[in-house]
Short mmCIF file of C-alpha atoms and ligand atoms in Angstrom, two decimals:
data_model
loop_
_atom_site.label_atom_id
_atom_site.label_comp_id
_atom_site.label_asym_id
_atom_site.label_seq_id
_atom_site.Cartn_x
_atom_site.Cartn_y
_atom_site.Cartn_z
CA MET A 1 0.00 0.00 0.00
CA ILE A 2 1.17 3.52 -0.76
CA GLU A 3 0.09 5.92 1.96
CA ILE A 4 0.18 9.64 1.34
CA GLU A 5 -0.53 11.78 4.38
CA ASN A 6 -0.92 15.50 4.39
CA VAL A 7 1.41 16.10 1.44
CA SER A 8 1.69 19.65 0.19
CA LEU A 9 4.11 21.11 -2.34
CA SER A 10 4.81 24.62 -3.47
CA TYR A 11 7.26 26.31 -5.81
CA ARG A 12 8.32 29.74 -4.61
CA ASP A 13 5.21 30.09 -2.46
CA VAL A 14 2.91 29.01 -5.29
CA PRO A 15 0.90 26.05 -3.97
CA ILE A 16 0.96 23.06 -6.31
CA LEU A 17 -0.34 20.27 -4.06
CA ARG A 18 -2.65 21.11 -1.16
CA GLY A 19 -2.69 18.67 1.74
CA ILE A 20 -3.11 15.42 -0.18
CA ASN A 21 -4.31 12.39 1.78
CA LEU A 22 -4.56 9.28 -0.32
CA CYS A 23 -4.20 5.58 0.14
CA LEU A 24 -3.31 3.47 -2.90
CA PRO A 25 -3.87 -0.19 -2.07
CA LYS A 26 -1.66 -2.93 -3.40
CA GLY A 27 -2.84 -4.63 -6.58
CA GLY A 28 -4.93 -3.49 -9.49
CA ILE A 29 -4.90 -0.38 -11.63
CA THR A 30 -5.51 3.14 -10.38
CA ALA A 31 -5.96 5.84 -13.00
CA LEU A 32 -4.99 9.36 -12.02
CA VAL A 33 -6.91 11.88 -14.10
CA GLY A 34 -7.36 15.63 -14.19
CA PRO A 35 -6.70 18.70 -16.30
CA ASN A 36 -3.27 19.97 -17.31
CA GLY A 37 -1.49 21.49 -14.34
CA ALA A 38 -3.64 19.68 -11.74
CA GLY A 39 -0.55 18.25 -10.02
CA LYS A 40 -0.61 14.64 -11.22
CA SER A 41 3.06 14.48 -12.27
CA SER A 42 4.09 16.42 -9.17
CA LEU A 43 2.39 13.85 -6.97
CA LEU A 44 4.03 10.94 -8.78
CA SER A 45 7.42 12.61 -8.57
CA LEU A 46 7.08 12.91 -4.78
CA ILE A 47 6.01 9.27 -4.44
CA ALA A 48 9.07 8.21 -6.46
CA ARG A 49 11.34 10.74 -4.69
CA LEU A 50 12.29 12.46 -7.91
CA GLN A 51 12.00 15.58 -5.81
CA PRO A 52 12.19 16.02 -2.05
CA LEU A 53 9.12 15.94 0.13
CA GLN A 54 8.40 19.38 1.60
CA THR A 55 5.65 18.43 4.04
CA GLY A 56 3.74 15.34 5.05
CA ARG A 57 4.66 11.71 4.75
CA ILE A 58 4.66 9.01 2.05
CA THR A 59 5.25 5.33 2.75
CA ILE A 60 5.36 2.33 0.43
CA ASP A 61 4.41 -0.84 2.27
CA GLY A 62 5.60 0.93 5.40
CA LEU A 63 8.90 2.14 3.91
CA PRO A 64 9.20 5.93 4.29
CA VAL A 65 10.06 7.31 0.87
CA ASP A 66 12.10 10.27 2.09
CA THR A 67 14.64 8.21 4.04
CA ALA A 68 14.67 4.85 2.20
CA PRO A 69 17.96 3.76 0.64
CA SER A 70 17.76 4.32 -3.13
CA ARG A 71 18.30 0.72 -4.04
CA GLN A 72 15.57 -0.47 -1.70
CA LEU A 73 13.17 2.10 -3.14
CA ALA A 74 14.07 1.10 -6.70
CA GLN A 75 13.30 -2.51 -5.91
CA ARG A 76 9.79 -1.60 -4.80
CA LEU A 77 8.78 1.13 -7.16
CA ALA A 78 9.45 2.04 -10.79
CA ILE A 79 8.40 5.21 -12.55
CA LEU A 80 7.94 6.15 -16.17
CA ARG A 81 8.25 9.90 -16.31
CA GLN A 82 6.14 12.05 -18.58
CA ASP A 83 9.24 13.75 -19.98
CA GLY A 84 11.40 10.64 -19.93
CA ALA A 85 14.61 11.48 -21.73
CA VAL A 86 16.55 8.45 -22.82
CA ALA A 87 20.15 7.69 -23.70
CA SER A 88 19.71 7.24 -27.42
CA ARG A 89 22.72 5.09 -28.35
CA LEU A 90 21.18 2.07 -26.71
CA THR A 91 19.31 -0.68 -28.44
CA VAL A 92 15.80 -1.46 -27.29
CA ARG A 93 17.10 -4.66 -25.68
CA GLU A 94 19.81 -2.74 -23.80
CA LEU A 95 17.29 -0.13 -22.67
CA VAL A 96 14.87 -2.75 -21.37
CA ASN A 97 17.77 -4.53 -19.68
CA PHE A 98 18.66 -1.28 -17.99
CA GLY A 99 15.42 -1.66 -16.00
CA ARG A 100 17.19 -4.46 -14.09
CA PHE A 101 19.95 -2.13 -12.90
CA PRO A 102 18.71 -1.86 -9.27
CA HIS A 103 18.99 -5.64 -9.06
CA HIS A 104 22.32 -6.26 -10.77
CA GLN A 105 24.16 -2.92 -10.45
CA GLY A 106 25.59 -3.19 -13.95
CA ARG A 107 26.37 -6.91 -14.07
CA PRO A 108 23.24 -8.66 -15.37
CA GLY A 109 22.91 -12.34 -14.55
CA ASN A 110 21.00 -14.96 -16.49
CA ASP A 111 17.81 -14.19 -14.60
CA ASP A 112 18.07 -10.51 -15.51
CA LEU A 113 18.60 -11.34 -19.19
CA ARG A 114 15.68 -13.75 -19.14
CA LEU A 115 13.40 -11.16 -17.53
CA ALA A 116 14.41 -8.59 -20.13
CA GLU A 117 13.51 -11.00 -22.94
CA ALA A 118 10.16 -11.64 -21.23
CA ALA A 119 9.53 -7.88 -21.05
CA LEU A 120 10.34 -7.52 -24.77
CA MET A 121 7.81 -10.23 -25.46
CA GLN A 122 5.16 -8.85 -23.09
CA PHE A 123 5.18 -5.51 -24.94
CA GLU A 124 5.64 -7.04 -28.39
CA LEU A 125 9.01 -5.45 -28.98
CA GLN A 126 10.91 -8.47 -30.27
CA ALA A 127 11.05 -7.16 -33.84
CA LEU A 128 12.49 -3.85 -32.60
CA SER A 129 14.87 -5.27 -29.99
CA ASP A 130 18.10 -4.64 -31.94
CA ARG A 131 17.13 -1.16 -33.12
CA PHE A 132 18.74 1.91 -31.57
CA VAL A 133 16.26 3.83 -29.47
CA ASP A 134 16.91 7.08 -31.36
CA THR A 135 15.77 5.46 -34.60
CA LEU A 136 12.33 4.56 -33.23
CA SER A 137 9.07 6.40 -33.77
CA GLY A 138 7.61 8.26 -30.78
CA GLY A 139 5.11 5.50 -30.02
CA GLN A 140 7.68 2.72 -30.42
CA ARG A 141 10.01 4.53 -28.03
CA GLN A 142 7.20 5.00 -25.53
CA ARG A 143 6.48 1.26 -25.57
CA ALA A 144 10.17 0.50 -25.03
CA MET A 145 10.19 2.84 -22.03
CA VAL A 146 7.14 1.12 -20.54
CA ALA A 147 8.85 -2.26 -21.05
CA MET A 148 11.95 -0.96 -19.23
CA THR A 149 9.77 0.23 -16.33
CA PHE A 150 8.02 -3.14 -16.18
CA CYS A 151 11.35 -4.97 -16.35
CA GLN A 152 12.45 -3.34 -13.11
CA GLY A 153 10.19 -5.97 -11.56
CA THR A 154 8.77 -3.80 -8.80
CA ASP A 155 5.47 -4.32 -6.98
CA TYR A 156 4.47 -0.76 -7.87
CA MET A 157 4.67 0.88 -11.28
CA LEU A 158 3.94 4.58 -11.68
CA LEU A 159 3.30 5.43 -15.31
CA ASP A 160 2.90 9.07 -16.24
CA GLU A 161 0.90 9.22 -19.46
CA PRO A 162 2.13 5.91 -20.91
CA LEU A 163 -0.34 6.24 -23.80
CA ASN A 164 1.42 9.34 -25.15
CA ASN A 165 2.15 8.93 -28.84
CA LEU A 166 0.44 5.56 -29.05
CA ASP A 167 -2.06 4.84 -31.82
CA MET A 168 -5.43 3.35 -30.88
CA PHE A 169 -4.27 -0.21 -31.45
CA HIS A 170 -1.18 0.16 -29.28
CA ALA A 171 -2.97 2.19 -26.60
CA ARG A 172 -5.52 -0.62 -26.24
CA GLN A 173 -2.78 -3.27 -26.31
CA LEU A 174 -0.81 -1.48 -23.62
CA MET A 175 -3.81 -1.12 -21.32
CA ARG A 176 -4.65 -4.79 -21.83
CA SER A 177 -1.06 -5.76 -21.05
CA LEU A 178 -1.13 -3.69 -17.88
CA ARG A 179 -4.45 -5.28 -16.93
CA ALA A 180 -2.93 -8.76 -17.43
CA ILE A 181 0.16 -7.80 -15.43
CA ALA A 182 -2.02 -6.55 -12.57
CA ASP A 183 -4.30 -9.60 -12.63
CA GLU A 184 -1.76 -12.36 -13.17
CA ARG A 185 1.29 -11.01 -11.38
CA GLN A 186 -0.44 -9.01 -8.66
CA ARG A 187 1.49 -5.92 -9.62
CA THR A 188 0.11 -2.47 -8.90
CA ALA A 189 -0.11 0.15 -11.62
CA ILE A 190 -0.81 3.82 -10.99
CA ILE A 191 -1.32 5.41 -14.35
CA VAL A 192 -1.84 9.02 -15.36
CA LEU A 193 -4.32 9.02 -18.23
CA HIS A 194 -5.93 11.79 -20.22
CA ASP A 195 -8.14 9.35 -22.07
CA ILE A 196 -10.97 9.07 -19.58
CA ASN A 197 -12.51 6.17 -21.50
CA GLN A 198 -9.32 4.11 -21.23
CA ALA A 199 -9.52 4.77 -17.49
CA ALA A 200 -13.19 3.74 -17.45
CA ALA A 201 -12.51 0.55 -19.40
CA HIS A 202 -9.38 -0.72 -17.66
CA ALA A 203 -8.91 0.84 -14.22
CA ASP A 204 -10.25 -0.51 -10.95
CA ARG A 205 -10.24 2.91 -9.47
CA ILE A 206 -10.05 6.51 -10.62
CA VAL A 207 -8.51 9.31 -8.60
CA ALA A 208 -9.34 12.73 -10.00
CA MET A 209 -7.26 15.82 -9.27
CA ARG A 210 -7.78 19.47 -9.88
CA ASP A 211 -5.85 22.51 -8.62
CA GLY A 212 -3.54 20.44 -6.46
CA GLY A 213 -6.27 18.56 -4.64
CA ILE A 214 -8.17 15.32 -4.98
CA ILE A 215 -11.77 15.89 -5.86
CA ALA A 216 -13.05 12.39 -6.55
CA ASP A 217 -11.82 8.92 -5.73
CA GLY A 218 -13.60 5.62 -6.35
CA THR A 219 -14.68 3.11 -8.97
CA PRO A 220 -15.05 4.36 -12.56
CA GLU A 221 -18.84 4.17 -12.14
CA ALA A 222 -18.73 6.29 -8.99
CA VAL A 223 -16.28 8.91 -10.28
CA LEU A 224 -17.47 9.34 -13.85
CA THR A 225 -20.69 11.22 -13.23
CA GLU A 226 -21.74 14.34 -15.13
CA ASP A 227 -21.39 16.49 -12.02
CA ASN A 228 -17.96 15.13 -11.12
CA LEU A 229 -16.66 15.51 -14.66
CA GLU A 230 -17.87 19.10 -14.77
CA ALA A 231 -16.17 19.79 -11.44
CA ILE A 232 -12.93 18.21 -12.71
CA PHE A 233 -12.73 19.51 -16.28
CA GLY A 234 -14.98 22.55 -16.20
CA TYR A 235 -17.57 21.63 -18.79
CA ARG A 236 -20.63 19.46 -19.03
CA MET A 237 -20.34 16.20 -20.94
CA GLN A 238 -22.71 13.33 -21.60
CA ILE A 239 -22.08 9.87 -20.27
CA THR A 240 -23.46 6.69 -21.70
CA GLN A 241 -22.76 3.02 -21.04
CA LEU A 242 -21.08 0.53 -23.32
CA ALA A 243 -20.29 -3.08 -22.46
CA GLY A 244 -21.13 -2.32 -18.84
CA LYS A 245 -18.61 0.55 -18.60
CA PRO A 246 -19.18 4.29 -18.54
CA LEU A 247 -18.41 5.93 -21.87
CA VAL A 248 -17.81 9.67 -21.70
CA LEU A 249 -18.73 11.66 -24.79
CA HIS A 250 -16.18 14.34 -23.99
CA HIS A 251 -15.50 15.37 -27.56
CA LEU A 252 -19.03 16.41 -28.55
N1 ATP B 1 9.64 23.12 -11.42
C1 ATP B 1 8.51 23.83 -11.37
N2 ATP B 1 8.53 25.12 -11.03
C2 ATP B 1 7.39 25.85 -10.94
N3 ATP B 1 6.16 25.35 -11.18
C3 ATP B 1 6.09 24.05 -11.53
C4 ATP B 1 7.24 23.21 -11.63
N4 ATP B 1 6.83 21.98 -12.01
C5 ATP B 1 5.49 22.04 -12.12
N5 ATP B 1 5.04 23.28 -11.84
C6 ATP B 1 3.64 23.72 -11.83
O1 ATP B 1 2.91 22.84 -10.99
C7 ATP B 1 1.61 22.63 -11.49
C8 ATP B 1 1.35 21.13 -11.58
O2 ATP B 1 2.20 20.57 -12.58
P1 ATP B 1 2.16 19.04 -12.92
O3 ATP B 1 3.22 18.79 -13.93
O4 ATP B 1 2.18 18.25 -11.68
O5 ATP B 1 0.70 18.92 -13.59
P2 ATP B 1 0.02 17.68 -14.32
O6 ATP B 1 -1.28 17.44 -13.63
O7 ATP B 1 0.96 16.56 -14.45
O8 ATP B 1 -0.31 18.31 -15.76
P3 ATP B 1 -0.21 17.68 -17.26
O9 ATP B 1 -1.53 16.98 -17.49
O10 ATP B 1 -0.11 18.91 -18.12
O11 ATP B 1 0.98 16.80 -17.34
C9 ATP B 1 1.54 23.37 -12.83
O12 ATP B 1 0.87 24.58 -12.64
C10 ATP B 1 2.99 23.58 -13.19
O13 ATP B 1 3.13 24.75 -13.97
MG1 MG B 2 1.88 15.64 -16.01
#
């Protein structure tokens, strides 16, 4: 479980996160949604200690994030950043392998190599595995980055907009892969999504943020109401149902 207690963040006195209290249970998929600038990436970056905690407390299965040894943290939690820059003169296989670094510290064993091959297969990257990352399309690179994050083998994966640059086929494939990983391997995915219908279709839970606070938290059915969506995104949209899931007609 990831426990976030009373976490606030500000940059030069401008409040970005306002007293967040949130409990993310182990297992399943949580989608984090909300408008641009709501604080989603800031919250993930604090959970993953990409920036120091200013106030409050965050623990991962009881381990306090601010004082945990880096290696211990990296064995529990992996993050795909929204702006993930990548060393380009690596092949896809080398990049995915790099996800194992917290386990092997630069000297991969057979198990690490085997897990990297499994990650290439899981995200259907075998055909691209010998390509240099800087020769890939945006969507191909994004999939390789997700595979690297998965390959780290942590209980918790934080993915900041993993569907960026993906076409409809690959976006659906990726969400289905993450669903399978959550169901079959009991891994926990916390995913920032702008596509509310992907969240509705694949997440167990939706946490909605706006202006540095959490304004809704629950199952897709509970969160995706017309009133909630208006409070989150600032305009009225229709909601229908398809295959037992809410379908938000946000584009009309
Ligand atoms: N280093 C920084 N210095 C000052 N302000 C920042 C900094 N990083 C983020 N912010 C501000 O914090 C707020 C939240 O940013 P954040 O990146 O967390 O939003 P987000 O919900 O991830 O948005 P998006 O959907 O656009 O990715 C924004 O108003 C942003 O301008
Ligand atoms: Mg963001």
